[in-house]
Short mmCIF file of C-alpha atoms in Angstrom, two decimals:
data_model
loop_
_atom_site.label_atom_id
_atom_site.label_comp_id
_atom_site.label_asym_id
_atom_site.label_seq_id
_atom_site.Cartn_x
_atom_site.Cartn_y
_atom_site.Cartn_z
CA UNK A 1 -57.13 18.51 17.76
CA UNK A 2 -57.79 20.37 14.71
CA UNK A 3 -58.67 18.80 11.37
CA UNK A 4 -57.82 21.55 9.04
CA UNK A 5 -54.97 20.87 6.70
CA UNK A 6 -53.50 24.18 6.55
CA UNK A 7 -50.65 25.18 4.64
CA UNK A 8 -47.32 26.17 6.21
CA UNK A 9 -45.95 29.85 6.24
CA UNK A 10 -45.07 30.48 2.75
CA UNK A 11 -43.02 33.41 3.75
CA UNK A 12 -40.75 31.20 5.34
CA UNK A 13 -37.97 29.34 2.97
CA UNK A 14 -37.39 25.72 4.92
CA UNK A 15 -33.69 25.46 3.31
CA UNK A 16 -32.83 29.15 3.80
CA UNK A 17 -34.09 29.19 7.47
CA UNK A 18 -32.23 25.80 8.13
CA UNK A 19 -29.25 26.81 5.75
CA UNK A 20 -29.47 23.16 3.72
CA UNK A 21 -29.41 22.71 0.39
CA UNK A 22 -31.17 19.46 -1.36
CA UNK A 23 -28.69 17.38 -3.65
CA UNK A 24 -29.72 15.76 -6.45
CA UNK A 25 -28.76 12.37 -5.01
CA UNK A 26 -31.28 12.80 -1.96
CA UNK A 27 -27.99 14.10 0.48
CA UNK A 28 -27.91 17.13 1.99
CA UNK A 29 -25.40 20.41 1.87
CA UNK A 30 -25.36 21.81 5.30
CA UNK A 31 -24.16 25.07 4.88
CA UNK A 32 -24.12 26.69 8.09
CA UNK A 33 -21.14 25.93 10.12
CA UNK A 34 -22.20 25.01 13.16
CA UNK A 35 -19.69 25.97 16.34
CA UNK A 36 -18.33 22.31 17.39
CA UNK A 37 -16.40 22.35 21.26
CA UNK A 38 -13.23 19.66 21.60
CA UNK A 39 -13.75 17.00 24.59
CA UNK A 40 -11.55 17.84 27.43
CA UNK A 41 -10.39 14.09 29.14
CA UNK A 42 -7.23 16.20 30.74
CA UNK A 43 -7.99 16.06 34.61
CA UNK A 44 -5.16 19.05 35.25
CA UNK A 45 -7.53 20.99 33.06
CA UNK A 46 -9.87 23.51 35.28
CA UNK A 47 -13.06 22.85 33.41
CA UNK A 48 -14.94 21.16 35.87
CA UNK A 49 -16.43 18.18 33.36
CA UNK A 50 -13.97 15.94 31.57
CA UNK A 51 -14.99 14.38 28.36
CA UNK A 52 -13.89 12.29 25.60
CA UNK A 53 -15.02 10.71 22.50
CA UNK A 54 -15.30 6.72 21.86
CA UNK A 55 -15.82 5.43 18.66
CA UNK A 56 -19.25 3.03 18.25
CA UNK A 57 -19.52 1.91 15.16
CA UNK A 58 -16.44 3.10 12.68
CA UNK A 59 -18.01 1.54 9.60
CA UNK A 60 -21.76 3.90 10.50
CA UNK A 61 -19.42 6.50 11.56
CA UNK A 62 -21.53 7.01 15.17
CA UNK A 63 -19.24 7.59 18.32
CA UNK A 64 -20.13 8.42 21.60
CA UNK A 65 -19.10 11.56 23.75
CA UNK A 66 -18.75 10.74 27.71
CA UNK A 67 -19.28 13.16 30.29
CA UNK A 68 -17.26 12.97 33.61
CA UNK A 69 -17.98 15.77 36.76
CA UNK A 70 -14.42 15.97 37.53
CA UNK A 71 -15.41 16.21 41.32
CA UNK A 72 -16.03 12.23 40.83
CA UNK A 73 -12.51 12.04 40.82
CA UNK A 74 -11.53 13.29 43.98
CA UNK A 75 -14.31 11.25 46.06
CA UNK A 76 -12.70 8.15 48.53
CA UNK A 77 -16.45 7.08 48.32
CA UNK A 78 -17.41 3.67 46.47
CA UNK A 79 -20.82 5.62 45.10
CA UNK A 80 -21.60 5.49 41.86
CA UNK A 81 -23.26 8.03 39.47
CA UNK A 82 -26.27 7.65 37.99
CA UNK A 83 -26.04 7.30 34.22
CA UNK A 84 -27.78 9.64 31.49
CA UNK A 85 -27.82 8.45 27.81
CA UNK A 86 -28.29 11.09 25.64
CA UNK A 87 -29.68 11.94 22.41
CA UNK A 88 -28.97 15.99 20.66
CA UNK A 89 -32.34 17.60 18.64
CA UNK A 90 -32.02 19.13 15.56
CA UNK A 91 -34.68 17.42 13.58
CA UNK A 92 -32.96 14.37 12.28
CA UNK A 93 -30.62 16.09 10.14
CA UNK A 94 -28.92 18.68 11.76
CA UNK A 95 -26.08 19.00 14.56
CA UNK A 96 -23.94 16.70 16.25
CA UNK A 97 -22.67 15.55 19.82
CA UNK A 98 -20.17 17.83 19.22
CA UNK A 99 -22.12 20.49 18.39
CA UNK A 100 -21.14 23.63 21.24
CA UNK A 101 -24.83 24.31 22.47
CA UNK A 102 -25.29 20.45 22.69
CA UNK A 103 -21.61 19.89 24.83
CA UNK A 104 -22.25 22.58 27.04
CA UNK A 105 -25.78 21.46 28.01
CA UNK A 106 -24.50 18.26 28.71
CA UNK A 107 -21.38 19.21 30.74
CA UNK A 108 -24.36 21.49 32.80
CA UNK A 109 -26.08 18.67 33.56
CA UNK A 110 -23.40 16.49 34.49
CA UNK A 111 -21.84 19.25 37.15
CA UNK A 112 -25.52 20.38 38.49
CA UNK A 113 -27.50 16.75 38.29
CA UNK A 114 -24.44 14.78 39.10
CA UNK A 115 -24.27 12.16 36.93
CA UNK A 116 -22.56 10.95 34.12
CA UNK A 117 -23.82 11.71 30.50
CA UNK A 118 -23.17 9.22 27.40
CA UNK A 119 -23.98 11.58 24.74
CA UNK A 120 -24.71 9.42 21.21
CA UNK A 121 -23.44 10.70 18.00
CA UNK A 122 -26.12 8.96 15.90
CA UNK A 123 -26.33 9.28 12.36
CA UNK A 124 -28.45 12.12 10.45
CA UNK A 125 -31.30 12.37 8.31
CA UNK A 126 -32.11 11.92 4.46
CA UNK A 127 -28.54 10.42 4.14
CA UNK A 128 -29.81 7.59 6.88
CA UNK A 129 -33.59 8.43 7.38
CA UNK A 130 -35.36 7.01 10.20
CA UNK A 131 -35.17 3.80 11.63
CA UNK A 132 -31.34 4.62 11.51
CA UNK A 133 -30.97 6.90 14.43
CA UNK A 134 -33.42 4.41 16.52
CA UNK A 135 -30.84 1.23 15.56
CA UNK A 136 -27.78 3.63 17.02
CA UNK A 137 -29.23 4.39 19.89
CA UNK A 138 -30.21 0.08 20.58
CA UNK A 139 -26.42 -0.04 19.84
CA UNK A 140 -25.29 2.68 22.02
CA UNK A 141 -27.04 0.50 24.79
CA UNK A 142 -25.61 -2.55 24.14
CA UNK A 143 -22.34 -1.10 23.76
CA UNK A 144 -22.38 0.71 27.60
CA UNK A 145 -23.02 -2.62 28.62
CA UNK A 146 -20.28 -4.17 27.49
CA UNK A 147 -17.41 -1.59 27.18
CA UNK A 148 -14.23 -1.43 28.88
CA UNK A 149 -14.29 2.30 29.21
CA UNK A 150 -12.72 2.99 32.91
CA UNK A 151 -14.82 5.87 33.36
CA UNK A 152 -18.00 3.92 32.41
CA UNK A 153 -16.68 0.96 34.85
CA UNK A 154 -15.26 3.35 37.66
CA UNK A 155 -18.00 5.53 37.84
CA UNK A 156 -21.34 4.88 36.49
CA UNK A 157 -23.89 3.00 38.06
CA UNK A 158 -25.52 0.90 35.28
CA UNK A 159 -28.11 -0.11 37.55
CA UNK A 160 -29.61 3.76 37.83
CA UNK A 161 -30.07 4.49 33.57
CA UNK A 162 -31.69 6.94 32.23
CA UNK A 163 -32.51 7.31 28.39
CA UNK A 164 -32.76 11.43 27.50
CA UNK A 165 -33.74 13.36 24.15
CA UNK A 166 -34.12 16.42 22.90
CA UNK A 167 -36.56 17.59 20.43
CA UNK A 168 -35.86 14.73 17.91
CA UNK A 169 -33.58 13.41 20.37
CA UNK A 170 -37.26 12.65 22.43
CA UNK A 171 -38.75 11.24 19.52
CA UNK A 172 -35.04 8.38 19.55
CA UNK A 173 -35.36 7.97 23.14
CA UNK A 174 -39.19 6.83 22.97
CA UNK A 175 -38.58 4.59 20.05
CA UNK A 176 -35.16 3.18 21.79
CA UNK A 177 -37.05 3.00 24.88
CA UNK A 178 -39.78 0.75 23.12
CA UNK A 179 -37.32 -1.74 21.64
CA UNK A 180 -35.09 -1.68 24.78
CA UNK A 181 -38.40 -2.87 26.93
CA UNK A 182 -39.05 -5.61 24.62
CA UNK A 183 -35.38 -6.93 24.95
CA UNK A 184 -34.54 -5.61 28.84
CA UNK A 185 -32.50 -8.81 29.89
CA UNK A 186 -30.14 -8.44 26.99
CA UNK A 187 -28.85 -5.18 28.22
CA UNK A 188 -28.30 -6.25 31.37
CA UNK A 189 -26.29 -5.34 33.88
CA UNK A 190 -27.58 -1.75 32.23
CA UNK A 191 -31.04 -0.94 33.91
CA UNK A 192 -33.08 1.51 32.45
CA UNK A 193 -34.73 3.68 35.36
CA UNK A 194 -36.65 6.25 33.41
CA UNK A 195 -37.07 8.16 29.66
CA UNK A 196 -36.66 11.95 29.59
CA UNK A 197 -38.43 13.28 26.71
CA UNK A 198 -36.88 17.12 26.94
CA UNK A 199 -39.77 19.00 23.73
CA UNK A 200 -39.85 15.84 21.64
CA UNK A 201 -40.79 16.19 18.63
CA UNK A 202 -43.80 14.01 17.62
CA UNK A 203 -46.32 14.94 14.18
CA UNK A 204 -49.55 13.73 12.78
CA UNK A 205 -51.28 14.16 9.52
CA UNK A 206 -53.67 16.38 11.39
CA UNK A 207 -52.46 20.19 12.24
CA UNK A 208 -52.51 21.21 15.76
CA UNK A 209 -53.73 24.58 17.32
CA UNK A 210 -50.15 25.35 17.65
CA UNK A 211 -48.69 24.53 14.28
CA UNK A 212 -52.04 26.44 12.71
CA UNK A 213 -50.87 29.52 15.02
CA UNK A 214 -46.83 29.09 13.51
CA UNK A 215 -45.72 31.23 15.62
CA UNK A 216 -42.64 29.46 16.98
CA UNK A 217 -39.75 31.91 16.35
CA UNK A 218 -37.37 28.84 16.23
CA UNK A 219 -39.15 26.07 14.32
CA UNK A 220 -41.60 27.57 11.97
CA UNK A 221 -44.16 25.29 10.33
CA UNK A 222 -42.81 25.23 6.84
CA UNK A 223 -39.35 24.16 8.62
CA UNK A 224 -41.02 21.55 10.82
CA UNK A 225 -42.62 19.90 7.55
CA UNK A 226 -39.10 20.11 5.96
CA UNK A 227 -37.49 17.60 8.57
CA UNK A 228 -40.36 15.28 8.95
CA UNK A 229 -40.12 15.29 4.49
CA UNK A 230 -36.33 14.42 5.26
CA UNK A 231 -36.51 11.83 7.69
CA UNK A 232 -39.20 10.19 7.72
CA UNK A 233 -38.95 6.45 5.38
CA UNK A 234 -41.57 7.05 3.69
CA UNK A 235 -44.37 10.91 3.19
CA UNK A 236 -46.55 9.72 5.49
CA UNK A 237 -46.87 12.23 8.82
CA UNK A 238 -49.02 9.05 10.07
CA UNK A 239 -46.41 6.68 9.92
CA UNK A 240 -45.83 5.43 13.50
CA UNK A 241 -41.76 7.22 13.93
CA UNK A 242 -43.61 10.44 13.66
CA UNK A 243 -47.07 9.43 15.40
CA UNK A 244 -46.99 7.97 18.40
CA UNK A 245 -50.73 6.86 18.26
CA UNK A 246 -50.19 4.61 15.41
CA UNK A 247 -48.59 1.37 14.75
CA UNK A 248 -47.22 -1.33 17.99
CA UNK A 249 -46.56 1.40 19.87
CA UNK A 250 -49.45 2.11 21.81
CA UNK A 251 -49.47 -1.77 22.70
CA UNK A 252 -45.71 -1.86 23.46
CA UNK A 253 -46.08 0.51 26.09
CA UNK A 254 -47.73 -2.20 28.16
CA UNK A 255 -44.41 -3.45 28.92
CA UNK A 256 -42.65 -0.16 30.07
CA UNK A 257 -45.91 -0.36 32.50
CA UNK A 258 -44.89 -3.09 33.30
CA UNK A 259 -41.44 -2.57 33.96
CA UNK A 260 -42.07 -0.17 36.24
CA UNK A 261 -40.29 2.84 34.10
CA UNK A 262 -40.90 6.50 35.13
CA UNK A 263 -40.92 8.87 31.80
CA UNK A 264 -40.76 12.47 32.13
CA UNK A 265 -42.10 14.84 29.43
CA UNK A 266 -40.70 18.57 29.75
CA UNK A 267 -42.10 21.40 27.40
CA UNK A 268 -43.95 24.96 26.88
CA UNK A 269 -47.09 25.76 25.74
CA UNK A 270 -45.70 27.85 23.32
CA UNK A 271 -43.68 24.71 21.06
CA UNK A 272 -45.47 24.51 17.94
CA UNK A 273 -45.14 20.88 19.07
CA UNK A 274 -47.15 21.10 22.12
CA UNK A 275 -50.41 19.74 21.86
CA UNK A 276 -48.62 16.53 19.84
CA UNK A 277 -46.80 15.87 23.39
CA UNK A 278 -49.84 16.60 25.69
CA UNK A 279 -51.09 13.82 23.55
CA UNK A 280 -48.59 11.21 24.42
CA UNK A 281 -48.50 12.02 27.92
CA UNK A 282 -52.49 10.79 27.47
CA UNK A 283 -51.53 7.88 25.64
CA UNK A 284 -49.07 6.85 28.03
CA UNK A 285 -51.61 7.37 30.90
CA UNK A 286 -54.20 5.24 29.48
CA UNK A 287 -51.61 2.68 29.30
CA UNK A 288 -50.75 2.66 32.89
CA UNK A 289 -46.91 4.16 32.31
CA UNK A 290 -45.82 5.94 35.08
CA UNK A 291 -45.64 9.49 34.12
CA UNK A 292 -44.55 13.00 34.99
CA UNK A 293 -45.55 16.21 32.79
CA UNK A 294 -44.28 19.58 33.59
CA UNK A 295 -45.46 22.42 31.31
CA UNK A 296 -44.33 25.38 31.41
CA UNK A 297 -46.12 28.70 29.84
CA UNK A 298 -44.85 30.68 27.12
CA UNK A 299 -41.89 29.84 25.51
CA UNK A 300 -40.28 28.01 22.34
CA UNK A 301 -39.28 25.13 20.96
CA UNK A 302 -35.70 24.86 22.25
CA UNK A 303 -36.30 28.07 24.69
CA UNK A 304 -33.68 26.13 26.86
CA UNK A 305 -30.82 25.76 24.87
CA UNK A 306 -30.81 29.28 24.55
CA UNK A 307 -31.92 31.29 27.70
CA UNK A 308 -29.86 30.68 31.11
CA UNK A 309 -32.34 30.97 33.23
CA UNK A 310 -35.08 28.24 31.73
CA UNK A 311 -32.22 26.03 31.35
CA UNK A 312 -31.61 25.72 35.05
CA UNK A 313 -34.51 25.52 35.95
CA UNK A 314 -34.95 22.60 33.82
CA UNK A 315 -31.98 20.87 35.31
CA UNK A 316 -33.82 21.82 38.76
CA UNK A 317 -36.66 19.86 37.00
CA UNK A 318 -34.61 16.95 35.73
CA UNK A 319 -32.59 16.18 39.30
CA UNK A 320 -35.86 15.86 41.20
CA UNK A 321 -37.21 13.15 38.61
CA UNK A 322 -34.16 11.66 38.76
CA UNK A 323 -33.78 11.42 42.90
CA UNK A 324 -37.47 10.07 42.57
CA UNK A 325 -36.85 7.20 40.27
CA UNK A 326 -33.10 6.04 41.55
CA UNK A 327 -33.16 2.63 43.04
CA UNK A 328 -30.36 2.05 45.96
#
């Protein structure tokens, strides 16, 4: 871990790259419109995932999109899905459940993992900075819990739950997974099997190897700085939402050891956030947590969202953990 404060690419505009503009009033202008795709609930439809949109929290504007392999439909069997909760990247303050790249990689996992996927529209960064997202996604779990949803109820096995992120989506899904072990009976009859932290994004006030080299073609340095400046409470890359090593964390983890929780941590050598998540796959180690780290070489951050091939061979990736940690 390098101690050299470094600054970011200066060549690289944060706000053009990201296509944001800063408001006087701290809000964001998000000018790049970003392809959303319609759920599809229809089961005369050929698309071979249904989905639909439930609203969470009206008043926080946060909804949920629920993914259904239509194939569940036509089975006489009494077996239930496992369930995936899931959280979208796009540093804190970009994108949306709806958002195309994030619906289709959903809908892919439902059809190839065979599950079913609540994905969490959670609310964005510097309009809600951090701990927002972290108190949707404790909501999100207590509302599966509870909901009447007939898909939920006909089709989803609480009892095999897995918690999954994305980029910043990992960094919700470890925070949510710390508060959730700390209050695990009140989300009963919802038990959490496992985290999936898919390239989570994690920082420190010290630069890495990889964010000195900034040479990630999809999240340059200056741009990574820019979202952890947006959505972090307060400008301190220390502060325990962006640094895992810091704060209750590391002694909260003693109860997902003890729980018995699998995590899997998925990324490339090549994410400028790398060495920050070989880092918590040693924290979480020397706490006893039961984890699985598959690194690939090469790469980006993101590299599968955008390439077909790395994306199924993540979902390849993601069904084995899955059939490993399911309880009968």
């Amino acid at each position: 871990m390098s101690s050299q404060r470094a600054p970011s690419n200066p060549t690289v505009d944060p706000y053009q790259n990201l296509q944001i503009a800063l408001n006087a009033d701290g809000t964001l202008t998000r000018l790049r419109e970003i392809p959303n795709t319609p759920p599809t609930s229809d089961p005369s439809h050929p698309t071979p995932v249904l989905s639909k949109d439930i609203p969470l929290n009206q008043s926080n504007n946060t909804w949920v999109r629920i993914f259904l392999p239509k194939e569940a439909l036509d089975h006489n069997s009494s077996t239930k899905l496992p369930l995936i909760v899931y959280f979208h990247g796009g540093g804190f303050i970009l994108f949306s459940a709806a958002s195309s790249n994030f619906h289709d990689f959903c809908a892919n996992m439902a059809i190839d993992l065979h599950v079913i996927i609540v994905s969490v529209e959670y609310r964005l960064a510097p309009e809600h900075r951090l701990p927002a997202a972290y108190d949707d996604a404790m909501e999100a779990l207590h509302w599966i819990k509870t909901t009447p949803d007939d898909w939920l109820r006909d089709y989803a096995d609480l009892s095999n739950t897995f918690i999954m992120g994305s980029s910043a989506g990992g960094n919700i899904v470890y925070h949510a997974g710390l508060r959730a072990a700390m209050e695990i009976d009140k989300l009963e009859p919802l038990v959490i099997r496992g985290l999936i932290l898919h390239q989570p994004g994690f920082g420190g006030s010290q630069r890495t190897q990889s964010e000195l080299r900034d040479n990630d073609p999809i999240l340059p340095l200056s741009v990574l700085d820019l979202v952890w400046e947006l959505s972090l409470p307060i400008a301190d890359r220390d502060h325990e939402y962006c640094n895992p090593k810091v704060g209750d964390g590391p002694q909260l983890l003693e109860k997902i050891k003890l729980l018995g929780w699998k995590v899997l941590v998925v990324g490339y050598d090549g994410d400028i956030l790398f060495e920050h998540q070989i880092e918590l796959v040693k924290l979480m180690r020397e706490k006893g947590v039961s984890v699985v780290s598959q690194f690939g070489e090469g790469g980006y951050h993101g590299v599968d969202m955008f390439e077909p091939a790395e994306a199924k061979a993540l979902r390849v990736v993601l069904k084995n953990f899955i059939l490993s940690s399911l309880v009968a």
